[in-house]
Every structure is written in structure tokens, then in C-alpha cells.
Coordinates of C-alpha atoms in Angstrom, one line a residue:
X1 CA -28.3 93.4 164.3
X2 CA -31.4 93.5 162.3
X3 CA -32.0 96.9 160.7
X4 CA -34.7 99.0 158.8
X5 CA -33.7 102.0 156.5
X6 CA -35.8 105.1 156.1
X7 CA -35.4 107.7 153.2
X8 CA -37.5 110.6 152.1
X9 CA -37.2 113.3 149.4
X10 CA -38.1 116.1 151.6
X11 CA -36.4 117.3 155.0
X12 CA -37.8 119.0 158.0
X13 CA -34.9 121.4 158.1
X14 CA -34.4 124.4 156.3
X15 CA -31.5 125.1 154.0
X16 CA -30.6 121.6 153.1
X17 CA -29.1 121.2 149.6
X18 CA -31.2 118.5 148.1
X19 CA -28.7 117.7 145.4
X20 CA -26.8 116.0 148.3
X21 CA -29.6 114.1 149.5
X22 CA -31.4 112.3 146.4
X23 CA -33.0 109.2 147.4
X24 CA -30.1 107.0 145.6
X25 CA -27.5 108.9 147.7
X26 CA -29.5 108.4 151.0
X27 CA -29.8 104.7 150.3
X28 CA -26.3 104.3 149.5
X29 CA -25.3 106.2 152.6
X30 CA -27.5 104.1 154.7
X31 CA -26.1 100.8 153.0
X32 CA -22.6 101.7 153.7
X33 CA -23.2 102.6 157.1
X34 CA -24.9 99.1 157.9
X35 CA -22.2 97.4 156.2
X36 CA -19.6 99.1 158.3
X37 CA -21.4 98.3 161.5
X38 CA -21.7 94.6 160.4
X39 CA -25.3 95.0 160.7
X40 CA -28.0 93.2 158.4
X41 CA -30.5 95.4 156.4
X42 CA -34.2 93.8 156.5
X43 CA -36.5 96.5 155.8
X44 CA -36.7 99.6 153.7
X45 CA -39.1 102.4 154.2
X46 CA -39.3 105.7 152.0
X47 CA -41.5 108.7 151.6
X48 CA -42.0 111.3 148.7
X49 CA -44.2 114.0 150.4
X50 CA -46.1 112.4 153.0
X51 CA -45.4 110.3 156.0
X52 CA -47.1 106.9 155.2
X53 CA -43.8 105.2 155.0
X54 CA -42.7 106.7 158.6
X55 CA -46.0 105.5 159.9
X56 CA -45.5 101.9 158.6
X57 CA -42.0 102.0 159.6
X58 CA -43.2 102.9 163.2
X59 CA -45.8 100.1 163.3
X60 CA -43.2 97.6 162.4
X61 CA -40.7 98.7 164.8
X62 CA -43.2 98.0 167.5
X63 CA -44.1 94.8 166.4
X64 CA -40.3 93.7 166.8
X65 CA -39.4 93.3 163.3
X66 CA -36.2 95.0 163.5
X67 CA -33.8 96.1 166.3
X68 CA -32.5 99.6 164.8
X69 CA -33.9 102.0 162.3
X70 CA -31.2 103.7 160.2
X71 CA -31.4 107.3 158.7
X72 CA -28.9 108.9 156.3
X73 CA -29.5 112.3 158.3
X74 CA -31.8 113.3 161.1
X75 CA -33.0 115.9 158.8
X76 CA -34.5 113.3 156.6
X77 CA -36.2 111.4 159.6
X78 CA -39.7 112.9 158.8
X79 CA -41.4 115.8 157.1
X80 CA -41.9 117.7 160.2
X81 CA -39.7 117.9 163.5
X82 CA -42.6 117.3 165.6
X83 CA -43.0 113.7 164.1
X84 CA -39.3 113.1 164.6
X85 CA -40.0 113.6 168.3
X86 CA -43.4 111.8 168.5
X87 CA -42.2 108.7 166.3
X88 CA -38.6 108.5 167.4
X89 CA -37.8 109.8 170.6
X90 CA -41.1 109.2 172.4
X91 CA -42.4 106.0 170.8
X92 CA -39.7 103.9 169.2
X93 CA -36.9 104.4 171.5
X94 CA -38.8 104.0 174.7
X95 CA -40.0 100.7 172.9
X96 CA -36.5 99.4 172.6
X97 CA -35.8 100.3 168.9
X98 CA -32.5 102.0 168.6
X99 CA -31.9 105.2 166.3
X100 CA -28.9 105.6 163.9
X101 CA -27.9 108.5 161.9
X102 CA -25.5 107.8 159.2
X103 CA -24.1 111.2 158.5
X104 CA -23.3 111.9 162.2
X105 CA -22.3 108.4 163.1
X106 CA -24.9 108.6 165.8
X107 CA -26.2 105.5 167.4
X108 CA -28.3 105.5 170.4
X109 CA -27.3 101.8 171.5
X110 CA -23.9 103.4 172.5
X111 CA -25.4 106.8 174.1
X112 CA -26.7 107.0 177.7
X113 CA -30.6 108.1 177.9
X114 CA -29.4 111.6 178.9
X115 CA -27.0 111.6 175.7
X116 CA -30.0 110.7 173.6
X117 CA -32.2 113.3 175.1
X118 CA -29.7 116.1 174.6
X119 CA -29.2 114.9 171.0
X120 CA -33.1 115.6 170.2
X121 CA -33.0 118.5 172.2
X122 CA -30.2 120.1 170.1
X123 CA -32.2 119.3 167.0
X124 CA -35.3 120.9 168.5
X125 CA -33.2 124.1 168.9
X126 CA -32.0 124.0 165.4
X127 CA -35.6 124.0 164.3
X128 CA -36.7 126.5 166.6
X129 CA -33.8 128.7 165.4
X130 CA -35.3 128.2 161.8
X131 CA -38.6 129.1 162.6
X132 CA -37.5 132.4 164.3
X133 CA -35.1 133.2 161.6
X134 CA -37.8 132.8 159.0
X135 CA -40.1 135.0 161.0
X136 CA -37.6 137.8 161.6
X137 CA -36.6 137.7 157.9
X138 CA -40.2 138.2 156.8
X139 CA -40.7 140.9 159.4
X140 CA -37.3 142.9 159.1
X141 CA -35.9 143.6 162.5
X142 CA -39.1 143.0 164.4
X143 CA -39.1 140.6 167.3
X144 CA -41.7 138.3 168.7
X145 CA -44.0 140.2 171.2
X146 CA -46.3 138.2 173.0
X147 CA -48.4 138.7 176.3
X148 CA -45.5 136.9 178.0
X149 CA -43.0 139.5 177.1
X150 CA -43.9 142.8 179.3
X151 CA -44.1 146.1 177.5
X152 CA -40.5 147.7 177.3
X153 CA -38.8 144.4 176.9
X154 CA -38.2 142.2 173.8
X155 CA -36.9 138.7 173.3
X156 CA -34.5 138.0 170.4
X157 CA -34.7 135.0 168.2
X158 CA -36.2 132.8 170.8
X159 CA -33.5 133.5 173.4
X160 CA -34.7 133.0 177.1
X161 CA -33.5 136.4 178.3
X162 CA -35.3 139.5 177.5
X163 CA -33.5 142.5 176.8
X164 CA -34.7 146.4 177.1
X165 CA -36.8 147.5 174.1
X166 CA -34.6 150.7 173.0
X167 CA -37.7 152.3 171.2
X168 CA -39.8 152.1 174.3
X169 CA -37.0 152.9 177.0
X170 CA -37.3 156.6 176.7
X171 CA -41.3 156.5 177.3
X172 CA -41.2 153.9 180.1
X173 CA -38.3 155.9 181.7
X174 CA -40.2 159.1 181.6
X175 CA -43.4 157.3 182.9
X176 CA -41.5 156.2 186.0
X177 CA -40.0 159.8 186.4
X178 CA -43.3 161.3 186.3
X179 CA -44.6 158.8 188.9
X180 CA -41.7 159.6 191.1
X181 CA -42.5 163.2 190.9
X182 CA -46.0 162.7 192.0
X183 CA -47.9 162.7 188.8
X184 CA -51.1 161.0 188.8
X185 CA -51.8 157.8 186.3
X186 CA -54.6 160.0 184.6
X187 CA -52.1 162.8 183.6
X188 CA -49.5 160.2 182.5
X189 CA -52.1 158.4 180.5
X190 CA -53.1 161.9 178.7
X191 CA -49.5 162.7 178.2
X192 CA -49.1 159.4 176.3
X193 CA -52.1 159.9 174.0
X194 CA -51.1 163.4 173.4
X195 CA -47.8 162.1 171.9
X196 CA -49.3 159.3 170.1
X197 CA -47.3 156.5 172.3
X198 CA -48.7 153.1 171.2
X199 CA -50.2 151.0 174.1
X200 CA -48.6 147.5 174.7
X201 CA -51.3 145.7 172.7
X202 CA -50.9 148.5 170.0
X203 CA -47.3 148.3 169.7
X204 CA -47.6 144.6 168.9
X205 CA -50.2 144.9 166.5
X206 CA -47.9 147.5 164.6
X207 CA -45.0 145.2 164.8
X208 CA -46.9 142.5 163.2
X209 CA -47.9 144.7 160.3
X210 CA -51.3 145.7 161.6
X211 CA -52.3 149.3 162.2
X212 CA -53.7 150.1 165.7
X213 CA -56.8 151.7 166.0
X214 CA -55.9 154.7 168.4
X215 CA -59.8 155.3 169.4
X216 CA -59.8 151.9 171.0
X217 CA -56.2 151.4 171.9
X218 CA -55.5 154.5 174.1
X219 CA -54.0 154.7 177.5
X220 CA -56.1 154.7 180.6
X221 CA -55.2 155.6 184.0
X222 CA -55.8 151.9 184.9
X223 CA -53.4 150.8 182.2
X224 CA -50.7 153.0 183.2
X225 CA -51.0 151.9 187.0
X226 CA -51.2 148.1 185.8
X227 CA -47.8 148.7 183.7
X228 CA -45.8 150.7 186.2
X229 CA -46.8 148.5 189.2
X230 CA -45.2 145.4 187.9
X231 CA -42.3 144.2 189.6
X232 CA -40.9 143.0 186.5
X233 CA -39.2 146.4 185.6
X234 CA -36.9 145.8 188.5
X235 CA -35.4 143.0 186.4
X236 CA -37.1 140.4 188.4
X237 CA -39.1 137.4 187.1
X238 CA -42.7 137.3 188.2
X239 CA -45.6 134.8 187.9
X240 CA -49.2 135.5 187.0
X241 CA -50.1 136.8 190.2
X242 CA -47.2 139.5 189.7
X243 CA -45.2 138.1 192.7
X244 CA -41.3 137.8 192.3
X245 CA -39.9 134.1 191.7
X246 CA -36.5 135.3 190.9
X247 CA -34.4 138.6 190.9
X248 CA -31.9 140.1 188.7
X249 CA -32.9 138.3 185.4
X250 CA -33.0 141.1 183.1
X251 CA -31.8 144.7 182.9
X252 CA -34.0 146.9 185.2
X253 CA -35.8 150.2 184.5
X254 CA -35.8 151.0 188.1
X255 CA -34.3 149.7 191.2
X256 CA -36.0 147.6 193.6
X257 CA -35.7 150.3 196.7
X258 CA -37.2 153.0 194.2
X259 CA -40.0 150.5 193.2
X260 CA -40.9 149.7 197.0
X261 CA -40.9 153.5 197.6
X262 CA -43.3 154.2 194.7
X263 CA -45.3 151.1 195.3
X264 CA -45.6 149.9 198.8
X265 CA -46.7 146.4 199.1
X266 CA -46.4 145.6 195.3
X267 CA -43.2 143.9 195.8
X268 CA -44.1 140.4 197.0
X269 CA -42.2 137.3 196.8
X270 CA -44.0 134.1 195.7
X271 CA -44.0 131.4 198.2
X272 CA -43.9 127.6 197.6
X273 CA -42.9 128.2 194.1
X274 CA -41.2 125.5 192.2
X275 CA -38.6 128.0 190.6
X276 CA -35.6 129.0 192.3
X277 CA -36.3 131.5 195.2
X278 CA -34.4 134.7 195.2
X279 CA -31.7 135.6 197.5
X280 CA -32.0 135.5 201.3
X281 CA -35.1 133.3 200.8
X282 CA -32.6 130.5 200.0
X283 CA -30.4 131.1 202.8
X284 CA -30.4 130.0 206.4
X285 CA -30.9 132.8 209.0
X286 CA -29.9 131.9 212.8
X287 CA -30.9 133.6 216.1
X288 CA -27.7 134.8 217.6
X289 CA -29.4 134.6 221.2
X290 CA -30.8 131.0 220.9
X291 CA -29.1 129.8 217.9
X292 CA -32.1 128.2 216.5
X293 CA -32.7 128.7 212.7
X294 CA -35.4 131.3 212.1
X295 CA -38.6 131.1 210.1
X296 CA -39.7 133.4 207.6
X297 CA -43.4 134.5 207.6
X298 CA -45.0 137.7 206.4
X299 CA -41.6 139.5 205.9
X300 CA -40.3 138.7 209.2
X301 CA -37.7 135.9 210.7
X302 CA -38.5 134.5 213.9
X303 CA -37.5 131.6 216.2
X304 CA -39.9 131.6 219.1
X305 CA -37.7 133.7 221.3
X306 CA -38.2 137.5 221.5
X307 CA -35.5 138.1 218.8
X308 CA -36.9 139.0 215.4
X309 CA -35.5 140.3 212.2
X310 CA -37.0 142.2 209.1
X311 CA -36.5 140.1 205.8
X312 CA -35.7 143.4 204.1
X313 CA -33.2 144.5 206.4
X314 CA -31.6 140.7 206.3
X315 CA -31.3 140.9 202.5
X316 CA -30.1 144.3 202.5
X317 CA -27.2 143.4 205.0
X318 CA -26.2 140.3 203.1
X319 CA -26.4 142.1 199.7
X320 CA -24.1 144.9 201.3
X321 CA -21.8 142.6 202.7
X322 CA -21.1 140.5 199.6
X323 CA -20.8 143.8 197.5
X324 CA -18.2 145.0 200.0
X325 CA -16.3 141.6 199.9
X326 CA -16.2 141.8 196.0
X327 CA -15.1 145.3 196.2
X328 CA -12.2 144.5 198.6
X329 CA -11.4 141.3 196.6
X330 CA -10.8 143.5 193.5
X331 CA -8.2 145.7 195.3
X332 CA -6.4 142.6 197.0
X333 CA -6.4 141.0 193.5
X334 CA -4.5 144.0 191.9
X335 CA -2.2 144.4 194.9
X336 CA -1.3 140.6 194.5
X337 CA -0.9 140.7 190.7
X338 CA 1.5 143.7 191.3
X339 CA 3.7 141.5 193.6
X340 CA 2.8 143.0 196.9
X341 CA 2.5 139.4 198.6
X342 CA 5.8 138.2 197.0
X343 CA 7.9 139.2 199.9
X344 CA 5.4 137.4 202.5
X345 CA 4.9 134.2 200.3
X346 CA 9.0 133.8 200.3
X347 CA 9.3 134.3 204.2
X348 CA 6.5 131.5 204.5
X349 CA 8.2 129.5 202.3
X350 CA 11.5 129.9 204.0
X351 CA 10.1 129.2 207.2
X352 CA 8.3 126.0 206.0
X353 CA 11.4 124.8 204.2
X354 CA 13.4 125.2 207.6
X355 CA 10.7 122.7 209.3
X356 CA 10.8 120.4 206.7
X357 CA 14.9 120.2 206.7
X358 CA 14.4 119.3 210.4
X359 CA 12.1 116.7 209.7
X360 CA 14.4 115.3 206.9
X361 CA 17.2 115.3 209.4
X362 CA 15.3 113.3 212.0
X363 CA 14.2 110.9 209.3
X364 CA 17.7 110.3 208.3
X365 CA 18.8 109.6 211.9
X366 CA 16.0 107.2 212.3
X367 CA 17.3 105.2 209.3
X368 CA 20.9 105.4 210.7
X369 CA 19.9 103.9 214.0
X370 CA 18.6 100.7 212.2
X371 CA 22.2 99.5 211.3
X372 CA 23.6 99.4 214.8
X373 CA 20.4 97.8 216.1
X374 CA 20.6 95.1 213.4
X375 CA 24.1 94.6 214.2
X376 CA 23.2 94.2 218.1
X377 CA 20.6 91.5 217.1
X378 CA 23.2 89.6 215.0
X379 CA 25.7 89.7 217.5
X380 CA 23.4 88.3 220.2
X381 CA 23.4 91.3 222.2
X382 CA 19.7 91.9 222.2
X383 CA 17.0 88.9 221.7
X384 CA 14.9 88.7 218.7
X385 CA 11.7 89.8 220.3
X386 CA 13.6 93.0 221.7
X387 CA 14.8 93.6 218.3
X388 CA 11.5 93.3 216.5
X389 CA 9.9 95.7 219.4
X390 CA 12.5 98.2 219.0
X391 CA 12.2 98.0 215.0
X392 CA 8.3 98.4 215.1
X393 CA 8.9 101.6 217.1
X394 CA 11.5 102.9 214.7
X395 CA 9.0 102.3 212.0
X396 CA 6.0 104.1 213.9
X397 CA 8.5 106.8 214.4
X398 CA 9.6 107.1 210.8
X399 CA 6.0 106.8 209.6
X400 CA 5.1 109.8 212.2
X401 CA 7.9 112.0 210.6
X402 CA 6.9 111.0 206.8
X403 CA 3.1 112.2 208.0
X404 CA 4.8 115.5 209.3
X405 CA 6.8 115.9 206.2
X406 CA 3.6 115.4 204.1
X407 CA 1.6 117.9 206.0
X408 CA 4.6 120.6 205.6
X409 CA 4.5 120.1 201.9
X410 CA 0.7 120.5 202.0
X411 CA 1.2 123.5 204.0
X412 CA 3.6 125.0 201.7
X413 CA 1.3 124.3 198.8
X414 CA -1.7 125.9 200.5
X415 CA 0.5 128.8 201.7
X416 CA 1.6 129.7 198.0
X417 CA -2.2 129.3 197.1
X418 CA -3.4 131.5 199.9
X419 CA -0.6 134.3 199.0
X420 CA -1.5 134.3 195.3
X421 CA -4.6 135.0 193.1
X422 CA -5.2 131.4 193.7
X423 CA -6.6 132.3 197.2
X424 CA -9.9 130.8 197.6
X425 CA -11.5 133.8 198.9
X426 CA -10.1 136.1 196.1
X427 CA -11.1 133.5 193.3
X428 CA -14.7 133.5 195.0
X429 CA -15.2 137.2 195.4
X430 CA -13.0 138.6 192.6
X431 CA -14.0 136.3 189.8
X432 CA -16.5 137.2 187.1
X433 CA -20.2 137.4 187.9
X434 CA -22.5 135.1 185.7
X435 CA -26.1 136.2 185.5
X436 CA -28.1 136.5 188.8
X437 CA -25.7 134.4 191.2
X438 CA -27.3 133.0 194.4
X439 CA -25.8 134.5 197.5
X440 CA -25.5 130.8 198.7
X441 CA -22.4 130.8 196.9
X442 CA -20.9 133.6 199.1
X443 CA -22.3 133.4 202.4
X444 CA -21.4 130.9 205.3
X445 CA -23.9 131.9 208.0
X446 CA -26.4 134.7 208.8
X447 CA -27.3 135.6 212.4
X448 CA -30.0 138.1 213.5
X449 CA -28.6 139.8 216.6
X450 CA -31.1 141.1 219.3
X451 CA -30.1 144.7 218.9
X452 CA -31.2 144.6 215.3
X453 CA -28.1 144.1 213.5
X454 CA -27.5 141.3 211.1
X455 CA -24.1 139.4 211.4
X456 CA -23.0 138.0 208.0
X457 CA -19.9 135.7 207.8
X458 CA -18.8 134.9 204.3
X459 CA -17.2 131.8 202.9
X460 CA -13.3 131.3 202.9
X461 CA -12.9 133.9 205.8
X462 CA -9.6 132.4 207.0
X463 CA -8.1 132.6 203.6
X464 CA -9.0 136.3 203.4
X465 CA -7.4 137.1 206.9
X466 CA -4.2 135.2 205.6
X467 CA -4.2 137.5 202.8
X468 CA -4.8 140.7 204.6
X469 CA -2.1 140.0 206.9
X470 CA 0.5 139.1 204.3
X471 CA -0.5 142.6 202.6
X472 CA -0.1 144.5 205.8
X473 CA -3.8 145.3 206.2
X474 CA -6.1 144.8 209.2
X475 CA -9.4 143.0 208.8
X476 CA -12.6 144.8 209.3

């Protein structure tokens, strides 16, 4: 394996102890790594401050002068991480040149394409963390505030999830309260200006160390309306048209129902978006009358027959059903943990055990009957053909009994699970909720009934019924 070595004096990552990465130590580390691998060092490149050696190494690699480039540390692969991405991940590696890092024993030739991508992504995140940490250290406890972060929210240290800005929370909460009381946007703007509340742009300027010009950056009725009428404050992620692409992404200032009451027609789902659609828009709704799948258009589900269903009503029915199941699951889980299902589990185990004993007795009888059959054949009492036929029948009977026994064992296993905290329905609905879970996880089928109701069937319904019977409860 022909190898090239690359070393440099300055890393792209902050906080590296340069005493441990002198040029001599880097060269020795690379040489030892190549020797251990049994490779051959054919080229060496280095840089002190610039990146001329890196560019020369790239050109040589593309020309096929070596097969692998070895770095003492990925942090010393370039003077800036963007060059690591450009020169290694996007240029040399796709061209067939392998990447090796001595201090991590990383060799791309032993990794899949996904693993290599993940490796560079991890390093990119490290660099992004350094950048945001340096910014935060220079700004105290400030946070990045850009136009992509709505007024009233902040995003910490480059995290994807936004959290409520506690400094703004009282103000924005009061603004929604005033709106609910019927106070006009003009009056709300006057209240904000009288109390010296910074506008969204004014707050960003102040947190970046710039004083806002109050004569220019003052609240107006249009600004108040623009802020309050954004669905983002229901915790939803929105696109540039203020249409909802995903729900329950952040802590809300106001519920979706309250928002839709205050701003009719403003809560609009984005159609045809590449991102994950919210809730019931990703679920199939069927007509209970004709059985066809219904199509959603302009907030209404229809299938061609007179039966139609309001999308908001369908969504609420599904949400209510799932919440009801989760509440019941928590109650039953507590009862099961307290031992309420133990007696039922023992009774079921005893019933299955008796069935298994009967099958074992039949199996033993089948085995015993083979001996006299064989003796009869040896004594000439039956022909070889008859012997083989009866033996085949016995084998088939034994196989059927063995299958019954296996089925009993599986029934016992499933019974033990169904009457414990391992119950599939219990595990599904009593489990911890992580972020904004899709209802697809919980719902088996949704049917729109002609009388205007919505029938929702949840997953693992039979497991739920088994548990309810064991606990002496009736299903709804």
C-alpha cells in the first residue's frame, strides 16, 4: 500500500495542546502507524501556516501517486475544517484515495460509505460546537438570534430544538392574553412602546451588543399582528409561507385550538412538503359506508359517495383516542405492577400446562406403539409395505403432536407477556413519549361514519382486551 503522510503546525480545532503535536511527534506517529499496518511511505507533505502542502498532496492523490493519505490527527488535516470536507471527504475519498488517521486508528478502507460520512459529520459537529462556544463565551449568556428563530424563542449552542426565551415569555404571553380579550393590535403596540419593550429586531441588536434606535424600531399594529398570527407559537414548525409542516416541535405559547379561535384561517397545513406531515395527514382515513380510502382536499375528507368528514374533527378524534388509550395504559400498568394480573396469569398457565400434559401423553403413546409394530413386522405378521405405511402414519401423527406442543409453548409465552408489563398494547401506550411522535405508531385504522362520528381502531387491540379481562374490567 503506497502511502502519503501529511503534517502541519496549526490545527483547525480549538483547544489542542500543541506540545503533544510537534512536527517531529506527528511524523513519528504517522511512521509508526504505517509500519504497524505494513504499508509503504512514498510521499510526505507538510504546512506551517498556509495550505500549499495540502493542495500539493491533493493533486498528487488525484494523479494516482499514492493510495492512502495518513494524518497524525484529523485535527491537523487542514488549517480550517471546510478544507477537510472539500479536500478529503468530497475530493480525494470519492476519487479512490483512502483516508487514515493514526491517533484514532481510523482507516476508510475498512469502513462503509455511511460510516465514513458519519465520521466526517461528527468532526463537523465538533467544529460547529467550537464556533458556537466561542461566540457564547464572547457574548456571555447570549444566544444566536437570527430571522430563522422567531421572537419569543432561542436556540442554544447550535441545537436544532428551540426553547422559550424566558425574558420574552411574560411579554408575549400578555400579548396573547390581550388579543383574547379583544384588544386591538394598535392598543397592544402602544402598550409595548409605553413599557419600552424591544421589537424582535431591536432585541437581536441589543443582544449582539448594539443599542436599538427606539425612534425607528418601535412596535406598530402591523408588527403586532404579524407576530401573533404566526402558527409557530402553537409549537409548530412552519415554512416561509407560515404554513404548518410539523406539529409539536417546541413548547407552545398558545394551544392550537386557542390560536384557531383567535386567528381563523391562519392555521394552514402545508401541502406537498418534503418534510414529515403532521398527525392525521400521514394517516389513511376510510369511508365506513363504501370502504374506500378518502382523499383530503381543502380541509375535508371525501371518497365520491355522500359521506364526507371534516379534517379537524378527524384529527381531534384520533388525538382524543390516543390520549385516552395512554391514560388507560398508565392505570393498567400500575395495576399489573401491583400484582393484579398474577392470579389470572397463574390460572392461564395451569390451563395451558394441562393441555401440554395431554399432548405429551399422546406423544408417549405414539412412541410405545412403534415397538409392537416392529415386532409384528419381524415376526412376519405384517408385510414390509404395511409396516412402512403404518410407520409413516405414526411419524405424521408424532409430527402433528410436536407442532401442537410447540404451539402450546408459544401460547404460554404469549400469555405470560399479555398478562404482564410486556403486554404489547401496554408497552405501546404506557411507554415514554419522545418528542412529537407520529400517530401512525398508535393507530391501526380510521373510519369516517356517515352519522358524522369518527371510528378509530388502535393497534394491539386484542392484547388490550386480554389484559382487561384478566383485571376484571370491561372494554369500552
